[in-house]
Amino acid sequence: MSHVTFIEANGTEHGVDVDNGVSVMEAAIQNSVPGIDGDCGGNCACATCHVYIDPKWAPLTGERTQMEHDMLEFAEGVEPNSRLACQIHMTAELDGLVVRMPESQH
Amino acid sequence: MATAFKQSDDLMAAAREEAFSMPLDKIDVSDGARFVNNTFWPFFERLRRDAPIHYCADSKFGPYWSVTRYKDIMAVDTNHAIFSSDAHLGGITVADMDDDFILPMFIAMDPPKHDVQRKAVSPIVAPANLAVLEVLIRERAQKIFDNLPINEPFDWVDRVSIELTTQMLATLFDFPWEDRRKLTYWSDIATSDPDLPGNPNKEERQLILLECLQYFTNLWNERVNAPPAGDLISMMAHDPATRDMAPMEYLGNLILLIVGGNDTTRNSISGGLLFLNENPDQYEKLRNNHALVETMVPEIVRYQTPLAHMRRTALQDTILGGQHIRKGDKVVMWYVSGNRDETEIENPNAFIIDRARPRQHLSFGFGIHRCVGNRLAEMQLKIVWEEILKRWPMIEVLEPPVRVSSSFVKGYEKMMVRIPG
């Protein structure tokens, strides 16, 4: 199990514990964390699980894939630390990960 | 009375018999006639079961592949490097664009040009603008509903679905209000089949669309000389990615925005009311809990699937679901079939307004061409149903709706209803 903290645009925090291997998107959906839609079910195909990676964790979450990059082209409010949560899978190394969410998924 | 709107079971039984007995290679799901009488369903069921990646060698639209399962559709939709949307290769519908009348539009482009043009217009459906539009849409919906006749039959498509979506579209374009039904007309012409009796033929269709271009060129000329504003025409006239578009490209993008913002939502507004009449238990559930509008809206969009398919063209040889697709082949993703794929969606043929993950459907497409207006569409439908439920516990569909003859635009031309008073 590893811990993820989701922070809504309004500052509300949600901490959840999930099995390693589970994507950060699934971690939110499984625990009914508001602010992550995940319409495509984790196929990197809708960009509705857009999150901002806390800078401290950025080196551990890896790089965007090409498809992820292409999808983020069309998301709102994309920043250098923007990722799609379905493309980040929890590992022991990521235990304690903090991600922030945009105002809405689009 | 309560079931007067239902279509004949015999017709469906005959279609089922035909679908499951005919040779697989003779199946052609692109025929609009089966969409008019709503008997196309068992043909897709057969294909999903027996030939999920299916080759039709001979159709009105030439040879094409059908992709009918959810996962395979997702695979094609997310692989834009191999499956092209380019207008010059035929575009995004099973019917190729006319060689002498190619309309480039960003949905029918590949990256990188697609990306910059899409970004020129996408701010109109950004969250901040949606909040502004919500107030406007609600006021207009209220006005439309407050003027509907009570206890008297009327056409829901014309009085509600078309009126509401056309008003919305006129707002997005800042289009002259009194002329707004021209938008509906052009939208219908753009997607009409010139070979069907009663429709304008190919030359007439092109002339009408050029009139559309002329009308919009006047608006462009006004806006390009004025300071940038928030409407789609001004946005295109001032964005570096779109301000130098050739006339046919301007027309192409207009058609895209008109059809995308009109037909689809229109038919989902009509479809929702039909589905609730077909499923009185769901209507009852909704009456008892108005908050279910939230999950019902995406379920309506799934169940309706207002665009039955999208098409791609293979840029190279590839293997899809064990089938060898060749460079240049036409590949049709049948969203209408994938949305009923029982291996991906539980009990897919049932209309259930409180599904756990209702947005798991293909109607908006996936990948880089995913519907840019999907949140606006959901918002419009949400407002429609909130306002209806505030007013009336029941609206009755009186007879089977008249359906559109097209395997692309899946919709309704007419649907007679009555609000009991």
Coordinates of C-alpha atoms in Angstrom, one line a residue:
Chain A
M1 CA 0.0 0.0 0.0
S2 CA 1.1 3.6 -0.7
H3 CA -0.4 6.9 0.3
V4 CA -1.5 9.6 -2.2
T5 CA -2.8 13.0 -1.3
F6 CA -5.1 14.7 -3.7
I7 CA -5.6 18.5 -3.3
E8 CA -8.7 20.1 -4.9
A9 CA -8.5 23.5 -6.6
N10 CA -10.2 24.9 -3.5
G11 CA -7.5 23.5 -1.2
T12 CA -9.5 20.5 0.2
E13 CA -7.2 17.5 0.8
H14 CA -8.1 13.9 0.3
G15 CA -5.6 11.3 1.5
V16 CA -6.0 7.7 0.3
D17 CA -4.2 4.4 0.6
V18 CA -4.0 2.2 -2.5
D19 CA -2.2 -0.9 -3.7
N20 CA 0.9 -0.5 -5.6
G21 CA 0.4 -0.9 -9.3
V22 CA -2.9 1.0 -9.3
S23 CA -2.9 4.2 -11.3
V24 CA -3.3 7.5 -9.6
M25 CA -6.5 8.0 -11.6
E26 CA -7.9 4.7 -10.3
A27 CA -6.8 5.6 -6.8
A28 CA -9.1 8.7 -7.0
I29 CA -12.0 6.9 -8.6
Q30 CA -11.9 3.9 -6.2
N31 CA -12.0 6.3 -3.2
S32 CA -14.6 8.7 -4.7
V33 CA -12.2 11.6 -4.6
P34 CA -13.9 14.5 -6.4
G35 CA -12.1 16.3 -9.2
I36 CA -10.9 13.4 -11.3
D37 CA -13.2 12.2 -14.1
G38 CA -11.3 9.5 -16.0
D39 CA -13.9 9.2 -18.7
C40 CA -11.8 6.9 -20.9
G41 CA -11.1 4.4 -18.1
G42 CA -7.3 4.8 -18.1
N43 CA -6.5 4.7 -21.9
C44 CA -4.8 8.0 -22.0
A45 CA -7.5 9.1 -24.4
C46 CA -9.6 11.8 -22.8
A47 CA -7.4 14.0 -20.6
T48 CA -10.0 14.2 -17.8
C49 CA -7.6 13.0 -15.1
H50 CA -5.4 16.0 -15.4
V51 CA -3.3 16.7 -12.3
Y52 CA -0.4 18.9 -11.2
I53 CA 2.5 17.0 -9.7
D54 CA 3.9 18.5 -6.5
P55 CA 7.4 19.7 -7.5
K56 CA 9.1 17.5 -4.9
W57 CA 7.6 14.4 -6.6
A58 CA 8.2 15.3 -10.2
P59 CA 11.5 13.5 -10.6
L60 CA 9.9 10.3 -9.4
T61 CA 6.8 10.3 -11.6
G62 CA 8.7 10.1 -14.8
E63 CA 8.1 11.8 -18.2
R64 CA 5.0 12.2 -20.3
T65 CA 4.5 9.6 -23.0
Q66 CA 4.0 10.9 -26.6
M67 CA 0.2 10.2 -26.4
E68 CA 0.0 11.8 -23.0
H69 CA 1.7 14.8 -24.4
D70 CA -0.7 14.9 -27.4
M71 CA -3.8 14.7 -25.1
L72 CA -2.5 17.4 -22.7
E73 CA -2.3 19.7 -25.7
F74 CA -6.0 20.0 -25.4
A75 CA -6.5 20.2 -21.6
E76 CA -7.2 23.4 -19.8
G77 CA -4.5 25.2 -17.7
V78 CA -1.7 22.9 -18.6
E79 CA 1.6 23.6 -16.7
P80 CA 5.0 22.1 -17.0
N81 CA 4.1 19.8 -14.1
S82 CA 0.8 18.7 -15.7
R83 CA 0.3 14.9 -16.0
L84 CA -2.5 12.5 -16.7
A85 CA -3.1 10.6 -13.5
C86 CA -4.0 7.4 -15.4
Q87 CA -0.4 7.3 -16.7
I88 CA 1.2 7.3 -13.2
H89 CA 1.2 4.0 -11.4
M90 CA 1.8 3.8 -7.7
T91 CA 5.0 2.2 -6.4
A92 CA 6.6 2.0 -3.0
E93 CA 8.9 4.9 -4.2
L94 CA 5.8 7.1 -4.7
D95 CA 4.4 6.5 -1.2
G96 CA 3.4 9.9 0.0
L97 CA 2.8 11.4 -3.5
V98 CA 1.0 14.7 -3.6
V99 CA -1.0 15.9 -6.6
R100 CA -3.2 19.0 -7.1
M101 CA -6.2 19.1 -9.3
P102 CA -7.4 21.8 -11.7
E103 CA -10.7 23.6 -11.2
S104 CA -12.5 21.1 -13.5
Q105 CA -11.7 18.4 -15.9
H106 CA -12.4 19.3 -19.5
Chain B
M1 CA -51.7 4.5 -25.2
A2 CA -48.7 4.1 -23.1
T3 CA -46.9 2.0 -25.7
A4 CA -48.1 3.8 -28.8
F5 CA -44.6 5.2 -29.5
K6 CA -43.0 1.8 -29.7
Q7 CA -42.0 0.5 -33.1
S8 CA -43.1 -2.9 -34.4
D9 CA -41.5 -5.9 -32.8
D10 CA -42.1 -7.9 -36.1
L11 CA -39.9 -5.6 -38.0
M12 CA -37.1 -6.1 -35.5
A13 CA -37.6 -9.8 -35.4
A14 CA -37.3 -10.0 -39.2
A15 CA -34.1 -7.9 -39.1
R16 CA -32.6 -10.2 -36.5
E17 CA -33.4 -13.2 -38.6
E18 CA -31.8 -11.6 -41.6
A19 CA -28.7 -10.4 -39.7
F20 CA -27.9 -13.8 -38.2
S21 CA -28.6 -15.8 -41.3
M22 CA -27.0 -13.8 -44.1
P23 CA -23.4 -14.5 -45.2
L24 CA -21.0 -12.3 -43.1
D25 CA -19.4 -10.8 -46.2
K26 CA -22.7 -9.5 -47.4
I27 CA -23.3 -7.4 -44.3
D28 CA -23.2 -3.7 -45.0
V29 CA -24.0 -1.6 -42.0
S30 CA -23.5 1.7 -43.8
D31 CA -27.0 1.6 -45.3
G32 CA -29.0 4.6 -44.0
A33 CA -32.3 2.7 -44.6
R34 CA -31.7 0.5 -41.6
F35 CA -31.2 3.6 -39.5
V36 CA -34.6 5.1 -40.6
N37 CA -36.4 2.0 -39.3
N38 CA -34.0 1.4 -36.5
T39 CA -33.3 -2.2 -37.5
F40 CA -29.5 -1.9 -37.7
W41 CA -28.9 -3.2 -34.2
P42 CA -28.8 -7.0 -34.8
F43 CA -26.3 -6.5 -37.7
F44 CA -23.9 -4.9 -35.3
E45 CA -24.6 -7.6 -32.7
R46 CA -23.7 -10.2 -35.3
L47 CA -20.5 -8.4 -36.3
R48 CA -19.4 -8.0 -32.7
R49 CA -19.9 -11.7 -32.2
D50 CA -18.6 -13.2 -35.4
A51 CA -16.4 -10.6 -37.2
P52 CA -15.5 -7.7 -34.9
I53 CA -13.1 -6.3 -37.5
H54 CA -15.2 -6.8 -40.6
Y55 CA -14.5 -6.1 -44.3
C56 CA -17.4 -5.0 -46.5
A57 CA -16.1 -5.2 -50.1
D58 CA -19.0 -3.5 -51.8
S59 CA -21.1 -0.7 -50.5
K60 CA -22.5 2.6 -51.8
F61 CA -19.5 4.2 -50.2
G62 CA -17.0 1.7 -51.6
P63 CA -15.1 -0.9 -49.6
Y64 CA -14.6 -0.3 -45.9
W65 CA -13.7 -2.0 -42.6
S66 CA -16.1 -1.9 -39.7
V67 CA -14.7 -1.8 -36.2
T68 CA -17.5 -2.8 -33.8
R69 CA -16.1 -3.6 -30.4
Y70 CA -15.4 -1.0 -27.7
K71 CA -11.7 -1.9 -27.1
D72 CA -10.9 -2.0 -30.8
I73 CA -12.6 1.3 -31.4
M74 CA -10.5 2.8 -28.6
A75 CA -7.4 1.4 -30.2
V76 CA -8.1 3.0 -33.5
D77 CA -9.3 6.3 -32.0
T78 CA -6.1 6.7 -30.0
N79 CA -3.7 5.8 -32.8
H80 CA -3.8 8.9 -34.9
A81 CA -0.3 8.2 -36.2
I82 CA -1.6 5.2 -38.3
F83 CA -5.3 6.1 -38.6
S84 CA -5.6 9.5 -40.3
S85 CA -8.5 11.9 -40.3
D86 CA -7.2 13.9 -43.3
A87 CA -9.9 15.4 -45.5
H88 CA -7.8 14.8 -48.6
L89 CA -7.8 11.0 -47.9
G90 CA -11.6 11.1 -47.5
G91 CA -12.2 12.6 -44.1
I92 CA -14.1 11.4 -41.1
T93 CA -17.3 9.8 -42.5
V94 CA -17.9 6.6 -44.4
A95 CA -18.9 8.8 -47.3
D96 CA -15.8 10.3 -48.8
M97 CA -15.7 14.0 -49.3
D98 CA -16.4 15.0 -53.0
D99 CA -13.1 15.3 -54.8
D100 CA -14.1 18.6 -56.2
F101 CA -15.5 20.0 -53.0
I102 CA -13.1 19.2 -50.2
L103 CA -13.8 21.0 -47.0
P104 CA -10.7 21.0 -44.7
M105 CA -11.8 21.3 -41.1
F106 CA -9.8 20.6 -37.9
I107 CA -11.6 17.3 -37.1
A108 CA -10.5 16.2 -40.6
M109 CA -6.9 17.1 -40.1
D110 CA -4.0 15.3 -38.5
P111 CA -1.4 17.0 -36.2
P112 CA 0.2 19.5 -36.2
K113 CA -2.3 21.6 -38.1
H114 CA -5.2 20.0 -36.3
D115 CA -3.8 21.0 -33.0
V116 CA -3.4 24.7 -33.6
Q117 CA -6.8 25.1 -35.3
R118 CA -8.6 23.2 -32.6
K119 CA -6.9 25.4 -30.0
A120 CA -8.1 28.5 -31.8
V121 CA -11.7 27.7 -31.0
S122 CA -11.5 25.6 -27.8
P123 CA -11.5 28.5 -25.4
I124 CA -15.2 29.0 -26.1
V125 CA -16.0 25.8 -24.2
A126 CA -13.4 26.4 -21.4
P127 CA -14.7 26.3 -17.9
A128 CA -14.9 30.0 -17.4
N129 CA -17.0 30.5 -20.5
L130 CA -19.2 27.6 -19.7
A131 CA -20.2 29.3 -16.5
V132 CA -21.3 32.4 -18.5
L133 CA -23.1 30.2 -21.1
E134 CA -25.0 28.3 -18.3
V135 CA -26.9 31.3 -17.2
L136 CA -27.9 32.1 -20.8
I137 CA -28.9 28.6 -21.7
R138 CA -31.1 28.3 -18.7
E139 CA -32.9 31.5 -19.4
R140 CA -33.6 30.5 -22.9
A141 CA -34.6 27.0 -22.0
Q142 CA -37.1 28.4 -19.5
K143 CA -38.6 30.7 -22.1
I144 CA -39.0 27.8 -24.6
F145 CA -40.6 25.6 -22.0
D146 CA -42.9 28.3 -20.7
N147 CA -44.3 28.7 -24.2
L148 CA -45.0 25.1 -24.9
P149 CA -48.7 24.1 -25.5
I150 CA -50.3 22.0 -22.8
N151 CA -52.5 19.0 -23.5
E152 CA -52.1 19.3 -27.2
P153 CA -49.8 17.4 -29.6
F154 CA -46.7 19.2 -30.9
D155 CA -43.3 18.3 -32.5
W156 CA -40.7 18.1 -29.8
V157 CA -37.9 18.1 -32.3
D158 CA -38.9 21.4 -33.8
R159 CA -40.2 23.2 -30.8
V160 CA -37.6 22.2 -28.3
S161 CA -34.5 20.3 -29.6
I162 CA -33.9 22.4 -32.7
E163 CA -34.9 25.7 -31.1
L164 CA -32.7 25.3 -28.1
T165 CA -29.6 24.1 -29.9
T166 CA -30.0 26.6 -32.7
Q167 CA -30.2 29.5 -30.2
M168 CA -27.1 28.2 -28.5
L169 CA -25.2 28.0 -31.8
A170 CA -26.3 31.5 -32.8
T171 CA -24.9 32.7 -29.5
L172 CA -21.6 31.0 -30.0
F173 CA -21.2 32.5 -33.5
D174 CA -22.8 35.8 -32.5
F175 CA -25.0 35.1 -35.5
P176 CA -27.9 37.4 -36.5
W177 CA -30.7 36.2 -34.3
E178 CA -33.6 36.4 -36.7
D179 CA -31.7 34.3 -39.3
R180 CA -30.7 31.6 -36.8
R181 CA -32.7 28.8 -38.5
K182 CA -30.4 29.2 -41.4
L183 CA -27.9 27.4 -39.2
T184 CA -30.2 24.5 -38.7
Y185 CA -30.8 24.4 -42.5
W186 CA -27.1 24.4 -43.4
S187 CA -26.4 21.8 -40.7
D188 CA -29.0 19.5 -42.2
I189 CA -27.8 20.1 -45.8
A190 CA -24.1 19.5 -44.8
T191 CA -24.9 16.0 -43.6
S192 CA -27.6 15.2 -46.1
D193 CA -27.2 12.4 -48.6
P194 CA -27.4 13.9 -52.1
D195 CA -28.5 10.5 -53.5
L196 CA -31.7 10.3 -51.4
P197 CA -34.9 11.4 -53.0
G198 CA -36.1 14.7 -51.7
N199 CA -32.6 15.9 -50.8
P200 CA -30.7 18.5 -52.8
N201 CA -28.4 16.7 -55.3
K202 CA -24.6 17.1 -55.2
E203 CA -24.5 20.3 -57.2
E204 CA -27.4 21.9 -55.3
R205 CA -25.9 20.9 -52.0
Q206 CA -22.6 22.6 -53.0
L207 CA -24.4 25.7 -54.0
I208 CA -26.3 25.9 -50.7
L209 CA -23.1 25.4 -48.8
L210 CA -21.4 28.2 -50.8
E211 CA -24.3 30.5 -49.8
C212 CA -23.5 29.5 -46.2
L213 CA -19.9 30.5 -46.9
Q214 CA -21.0 33.8 -48.4
Y215 CA -23.1 34.7 -45.4
F216 CA -20.3 33.8 -43.0
T217 CA -17.7 35.7 -45.1
N218 CA -19.7 38.9 -44.5
L219 CA -19.7 38.2 -40.8
W220 CA -15.9 37.5 -40.9
N221 CA -15.3 40.8 -42.7
E222 CA -17.2 42.6 -39.9
R223 CA -15.3 40.8 -37.1
V224 CA -11.8 40.9 -38.6
N225 CA -11.9 44.7 -38.6
A226 CA -13.3 44.9 -35.1
P227 CA -11.5 44.3 -31.9
P228 CA -11.3 40.6 -30.9
A229 CA -14.4 39.3 -29.3
G230 CA -15.6 36.1 -27.6
D231 CA -17.5 34.6 -30.5
L232 CA -16.2 31.8 -32.7
I233 CA -16.0 33.9 -35.8
S234 CA -14.0 36.6 -34.1
M235 CA -11.8 34.0 -32.5
M236 CA -11.0 32.4 -35.9
A237 CA -10.5 35.8 -37.6
H238 CA -8.0 36.9 -35.0
D239 CA -6.1 33.7 -34.2
P240 CA -2.8 33.3 -36.1
A241 CA -3.6 29.6 -36.7
T242 CA -6.9 30.4 -38.5
R243 CA -6.9 34.0 -39.7
D244 CA -5.4 33.2 -43.1
M245 CA -7.6 30.2 -43.8
A246 CA -8.6 29.6 -47.4
P247 CA -12.4 30.1 -48.0
M248 CA -13.1 26.3 -48.3
E249 CA -11.2 25.8 -45.0
Y250 CA -13.3 28.5 -43.3
L251 CA -16.4 26.8 -44.7
G252 CA -15.1 23.4 -43.5
N253 CA -14.5 24.6 -40.0
L254 CA -17.9 26.3 -39.9
I255 CA -19.7 23.2 -41.0
L256 CA -17.8 21.3 -38.3
L257 CA -18.9 23.7 -35.6
I258 CA -22.4 23.9 -36.9
V259 CA -23.0 20.2 -37.2
G260 CA -21.0 19.4 -34.0
G261 CA -22.9 22.0 -32.0
N262 CA -26.3 21.4 -33.4
D263 CA -27.2 17.9 -34.7
T264 CA -25.6 16.1 -31.9
T265 CA -27.2 17.9 -28.9
R266 CA -30.5 18.2 -30.8
N267 CA -30.8 14.5 -31.2
S268 CA -29.7 13.8 -27.6
I269 CA -32.4 16.2 -26.4
S270 CA -35.0 14.2 -28.4
G271 CA -33.5 10.9 -27.6
G272 CA -33.6 11.4 -23.8
L273 CA -37.4 12.0 -23.8
L274 CA -37.9 8.9 -26.0
F275 CA -35.8 6.7 -23.8
L276 CA -37.7 7.8 -20.6
N277 CA -41.0 7.0 -22.4
E278 CA -39.6 3.6 -23.4
N279 CA -38.5 2.9 -19.8
P280 CA -41.2 4.1 -17.5
D281 CA -39.4 2.7 -14.5
Q282 CA -36.5 5.0 -15.2
Y283 CA -38.8 8.0 -15.6
E284 CA -40.4 7.1 -12.3
K285 CA -36.9 6.9 -10.7
L286 CA -36.0 10.3 -12.1
R287 CA -39.3 11.9 -10.9
N288 CA -38.5 10.7 -7.4
N289 CA -35.0 11.9 -7.5
H290 CA -34.2 14.9 -9.7
A291 CA -30.5 14.7 -8.7
L292 CA -30.2 11.7 -11.0
V293 CA -30.1 14.1 -14.0
E294 CA -26.3 14.2 -13.3
T295 CA -25.8 10.6 -14.2
M296 CA -28.7 10.4 -16.7
V297 CA -27.2 12.9 -19.0
P298 CA -24.1 10.9 -20.0
E299 CA -26.3 7.8 -20.2
I300 CA -28.5 9.6 -22.7
V301 CA -25.5 10.5 -24.8
R302 CA -24.3 6.9 -24.7
Y303 CA -27.7 5.4 -25.5
Q304 CA -28.4 7.9 -28.3
T305 CA -24.9 7.9 -29.8
P306 CA -25.8 10.9 -31.9
L307 CA -23.0 10.3 -34.4
A308 CA -23.1 6.6 -35.2
H309 CA -19.6 6.4 -36.5
M310 CA -16.3 8.2 -37.3
R311 CA -14.0 7.1 -40.1
R312 CA -10.2 7.0 -40.5
T313 CA -7.9 6.1 -43.4
A314 CA -4.9 3.8 -42.7
L315 CA -1.6 5.6 -43.5
Q316 CA 0.3 2.3 -43.5
D317 CA -0.3 -1.5 -43.4
T318 CA -1.3 -2.6 -39.9
I319 CA -2.8 -5.5 -38.0
L320 CA -6.0 -4.8 -36.1
G321 CA -7.8 -7.5 -34.2
G322 CA -6.0 -10.1 -36.3
Q323 CA -7.1 -8.5 -39.6
H324 CA -4.6 -7.1 -42.1
I325 CA -5.5 -3.5 -42.8
R326 CA -3.7 -2.1 -45.9
K327 CA -2.4 1.4 -46.4
G328 CA -5.3 3.5 -47.9
D329 CA -8.1 1.3 -46.4
K330 CA -11.1 3.0 -45.0
V331 CA -11.7 2.1 -41.4
V332 CA -15.0 2.9 -39.8
M333 CA -15.4 3.0 -36.0
W334 CA -19.0 2.3 -35.1
Y335 CA -19.5 4.1 -31.9
V336 CA -23.1 3.0 -31.9
S337 CA -22.0 -0.6 -31.8
G338 CA -19.1 -0.1 -29.2
N339 CA -21.6 1.6 -26.9
R340 CA -23.6 -1.6 -26.8
D341 CA -20.6 -3.9 -26.3
E342 CA -21.5 -6.2 -23.4
T343 CA -17.8 -7.1 -22.8
E344 CA -17.1 -3.5 -21.8
I345 CA -20.5 -2.1 -20.6
E346 CA -22.7 -4.0 -18.2
N347 CA -26.2 -4.6 -19.5
P348 CA -25.5 -2.3 -22.4
N349 CA -28.9 -2.5 -24.1
A350 CA -30.6 -1.1 -21.1
F351 CA -31.2 2.6 -20.5
I352 CA -30.2 3.0 -16.8
I353 CA -30.1 6.5 -15.5
D354 CA -27.9 5.8 -12.4
R355 CA -25.0 3.9 -13.8
A356 CA -21.8 3.9 -11.6
R357 CA -19.5 5.2 -14.4
P358 CA -21.9 6.7 -16.9
R359 CA -19.2 8.6 -18.8
Q360 CA -17.7 5.3 -20.0
H361 CA -19.0 5.5 -23.5
L362 CA -17.7 6.3 -27.0
S363 CA -20.1 8.9 -28.2
F364 CA -17.6 11.8 -27.9
G365 CA -14.8 9.8 -29.4
F366 CA -11.4 9.3 -27.7
G367 CA -8.0 10.6 -28.4
I368 CA -7.0 13.9 -29.9
H369 CA -10.3 14.3 -31.8
R370 CA -12.5 13.8 -28.8
C371 CA -15.4 16.2 -28.9
V372 CA -14.3 19.7 -28.0
G373 CA -17.8 20.6 -26.9
N374 CA -18.5 17.6 -24.7
R375 CA -18.9 19.5 -21.5
L376 CA -21.1 22.1 -23.1
A377 CA -23.3 19.4 -24.5
E378 CA -23.7 17.8 -21.1
M379 CA -24.5 21.1 -19.6
Q380 CA -27.2 21.8 -22.1
L381 CA -28.8 18.4 -21.5
K382 CA -28.6 18.9 -17.8
I383 CA -30.3 22.3 -17.9
V384 CA -33.0 20.9 -20.2
W385 CA -33.9 18.1 -17.8
E386 CA -33.7 20.2 -14.7
E387 CA -36.1 22.7 -16.2
I388 CA -38.4 20.0 -17.5
L389 CA -38.6 18.3 -14.1
K390 CA -39.4 21.6 -12.4
R391 CA -42.4 22.0 -14.6
W392 CA -43.9 18.6 -15.5
P393 CA -43.8 15.1 -14.1
M394 CA -44.4 13.5 -17.5
I395 CA -44.2 14.3 -21.2
E396 CA -45.7 11.7 -23.4
V397 CA -44.3 10.6 -26.7
L398 CA -47.4 9.9 -28.8
E399 CA -46.1 7.9 -31.8
P400 CA -42.8 6.4 -33.1
P401 CA -40.4 9.2 -34.0
V402 CA -39.4 9.8 -37.6
R403 CA -35.7 8.9 -37.8
V404 CA -33.0 10.4 -40.0
S405 CA -31.9 8.3 -43.0
S406 CA -28.2 8.3 -42.3
S407 CA -25.6 6.0 -40.8
F408 CA -23.7 9.0 -39.6
V409 CA -26.1 11.4 -38.0
K410 CA -28.3 9.2 -35.8
G411 CA -31.3 11.2 -35.0
Y412 CA -34.9 12.3 -35.3
E413 CA -36.7 14.5 -37.8
K414 CA -39.9 14.6 -35.9
M415 CA -41.3 13.3 -32.6
M416 CA -44.9 14.1 -31.6
V417 CA -45.4 14.6 -27.9
R418 CA -48.0 15.9 -25.4
I419 CA -47.7 17.5 -22.1
P420 CA -50.7 16.3 -20.0
G421 CA -52.4 19.2 -18.4

